[in-house]
Short mmCIF file of C-alpha atoms in Angstrom, two decimals:
data_model
loop_
_atom_site.label_atom_id
_atom_site.label_comp_id
_atom_site.label_asym_id
_atom_site.label_seq_id
_atom_site.Cartn_x
_atom_site.Cartn_y
_atom_site.Cartn_z
CA MET A 1 5.31 -21.99 -8.13
CA LYS A 2 4.15 -19.65 -5.04
CA THR A 3 1.07 -20.21 -3.08
CA VAL A 4 -0.37 -16.65 -1.69
CA ALA A 5 -2.72 -17.04 1.37
CA ARG A 6 -4.74 -14.20 2.77
CA ARG A 7 -6.60 -14.03 6.35
CA SER A 8 -9.86 -13.24 4.79
CA ALA A 9 -11.10 -14.84 2.03
CA VAL A 10 -13.92 -12.62 1.39
CA GLU A 11 -12.32 -10.35 -0.59
CA PRO A 12 -9.12 -11.92 -2.48
CA LEU A 13 -8.06 -8.12 -3.43
CA PRO A 14 -9.63 -5.26 -1.71
CA VAL A 15 -9.04 -2.44 -4.46
CA VAL A 16 -11.41 -3.19 -7.68
CA ALA A 17 -11.10 -0.34 -10.53
CA GLN A 18 -14.61 0.67 -12.24
CA ASP A 19 -13.91 -1.76 -15.01
CA GLY A 20 -14.03 -4.91 -12.49
CA THR A 21 -10.23 -5.41 -12.66
CA ARG A 22 -7.99 -5.50 -9.60
CA PRO A 23 -4.99 -3.49 -10.16
CA ILE A 24 -1.75 -4.57 -8.48
CA VAL A 25 1.37 -2.71 -8.17
CA VAL A 26 4.58 -4.76 -6.89
CA ALA A 27 7.12 -2.86 -4.79
CA LEU A 28 10.44 -3.90 -3.15
CA PRO A 29 11.36 -2.55 0.48
CA ASP A 30 13.71 -0.59 -0.83
CA ASP A 31 11.80 1.05 -3.45
CA ASP A 32 10.70 4.81 -2.60
CA LEU A 33 7.24 5.74 -1.94
CA THR A 34 7.23 8.28 -4.65
CA VAL A 35 8.01 5.90 -7.19
CA VAL A 36 5.09 3.66 -5.94
CA PHE A 37 3.09 6.71 -6.08
CA GLU A 38 3.59 7.03 -9.55
CA ARG A 39 2.85 3.72 -10.38
CA VAL A 40 -0.25 3.57 -8.62
CA ALA A 41 -1.15 6.72 -10.45
CA ALA A 42 -0.73 4.85 -13.73
CA PHE A 43 -3.61 2.65 -12.41
CA GLY A 44 -5.99 5.79 -12.19
CA GLY A 45 -5.09 6.56 -8.27
CA ARG A 46 -5.98 3.49 -6.73
CA ALA A 47 -4.02 -0.18 -6.45
CA ASN A 48 -3.39 -3.14 -4.19
CA VAL A 49 0.18 -2.65 -3.50
CA PHE A 50 2.22 -5.58 -2.51
CA VAL A 51 5.49 -5.11 -0.62
CA ALA A 52 7.74 -8.32 -1.16
CA PHE A 53 9.65 -9.01 1.94
CA PRO A 54 11.94 -12.03 2.15
CA ASP A 55 9.39 -14.30 4.28
CA TRP A 56 6.02 -12.47 3.78
CA LEU A 57 4.16 -9.77 1.61
CA ALA A 58 2.36 -6.72 2.68
CA LEU A 59 -0.61 -5.88 1.06
CA ILE A 60 -1.57 -2.22 1.18
CA GLU A 61 -4.99 -0.62 -0.42
CA LEU A 62 -3.21 2.58 -1.68
CA THR A 63 -5.14 5.58 -3.06
CA ALA A 64 -2.90 8.07 -4.53
CA GLY A 65 -3.34 11.75 -5.71
CA THR A 66 -6.65 13.55 -5.64
CA GLY A 67 -8.50 10.45 -4.47
CA ALA A 68 -6.74 10.83 -1.06
CA GLN A 69 -8.98 11.14 1.75
CA GLU A 70 -8.62 13.59 4.56
CA ALA A 71 -8.02 11.30 7.42
CA SER A 72 -6.93 13.51 10.48
CA PRO A 73 -4.57 14.39 11.02
CA VAL A 74 -2.62 14.13 7.95
CA GLN A 75 0.96 12.80 8.37
CA PRO A 76 3.75 14.44 6.42
CA ILE A 77 6.59 11.93 5.55
CA HIS A 78 9.99 12.67 4.06
CA GLU A 79 9.94 12.19 0.08
CA ALA A 80 12.88 9.67 0.30
CA ILE A 81 10.89 6.91 2.76
CA SER A 82 11.28 3.48 1.62
CA MET A 83 8.50 1.29 1.25
CA ALA A 84 10.10 -0.84 4.54
CA MET A 85 9.63 2.58 6.28
CA TYR A 86 6.16 3.14 5.22
CA VAL A 87 4.91 -0.45 6.14
CA GLU A 88 6.42 -0.17 9.64
CA PHE A 89 4.75 3.43 9.72
CA LEU A 90 1.43 1.52 8.69
CA LYS A 91 1.93 -0.84 11.36
CA LEU A 92 1.24 1.53 13.93
CA HIS A 93 -1.88 2.54 12.95
CA ASP A 94 -5.14 0.65 13.13
CA SER A 95 -7.17 3.06 10.85
CA PRO A 96 -7.03 4.72 7.56
CA VAL A 97 -3.64 6.74 7.01
CA THR A 98 -2.99 9.92 4.79
CA VAL A 99 0.30 10.86 4.08
CA THR A 100 1.57 13.69 2.33
CA LEU A 101 4.99 14.38 0.66
CA SER A 102 4.28 17.82 -0.48
CA ALA A 103 1.34 19.92 -0.98
CA SER A 104 0.28 18.02 -4.29
CA GLU A 105 1.73 14.43 -3.50
CA ARG A 106 -0.74 12.74 -1.11
CA ALA A 107 -2.32 9.21 -0.56
CA THR A 108 -4.54 7.23 1.82
CA ALA A 109 -3.81 3.64 3.03
CA ARG A 110 -7.35 2.37 3.82
CA HIS A 111 -7.92 -0.23 6.51
CA GLY A 112 -3.98 -0.07 7.08
CA LEU A 113 -1.93 -2.84 6.55
CA HIS A 114 -2.92 -6.80 5.64
CA GLN A 115 0.10 -9.27 6.01
CA VAL A 116 0.05 -11.96 3.38
CA ALA A 117 2.04 -15.14 3.82
CA TYR A 118 3.43 -17.05 0.92
CA ALA A 119 5.20 -20.45 0.17
CA PHE A 120 7.25 -22.26 -2.63
#
């Protein structure tokens, strides 16, 4: 059994769907961001995205597609970016970050990145 802990206990998972559920998408560091965009789109465009590293989890509040905000400036990124590289990119920003893979694929990571610890 694993125990997951977040620094802030106010909201266990920040993204809440209209029906009250908290959609979760799990990604590995080697997964392409485009694949994660597709997973988030399957949940209506917003999800709590966990990226599982060997000794910690990254929690990203991700809005993909038409719901993505216009944060300035919009950062273009390569379509083959891995989740590990995307997490490193998010570590450089304190505010929401909007990225674009193409003219039609855009995503916003609200509140940057949350680090989550877990133990066996």
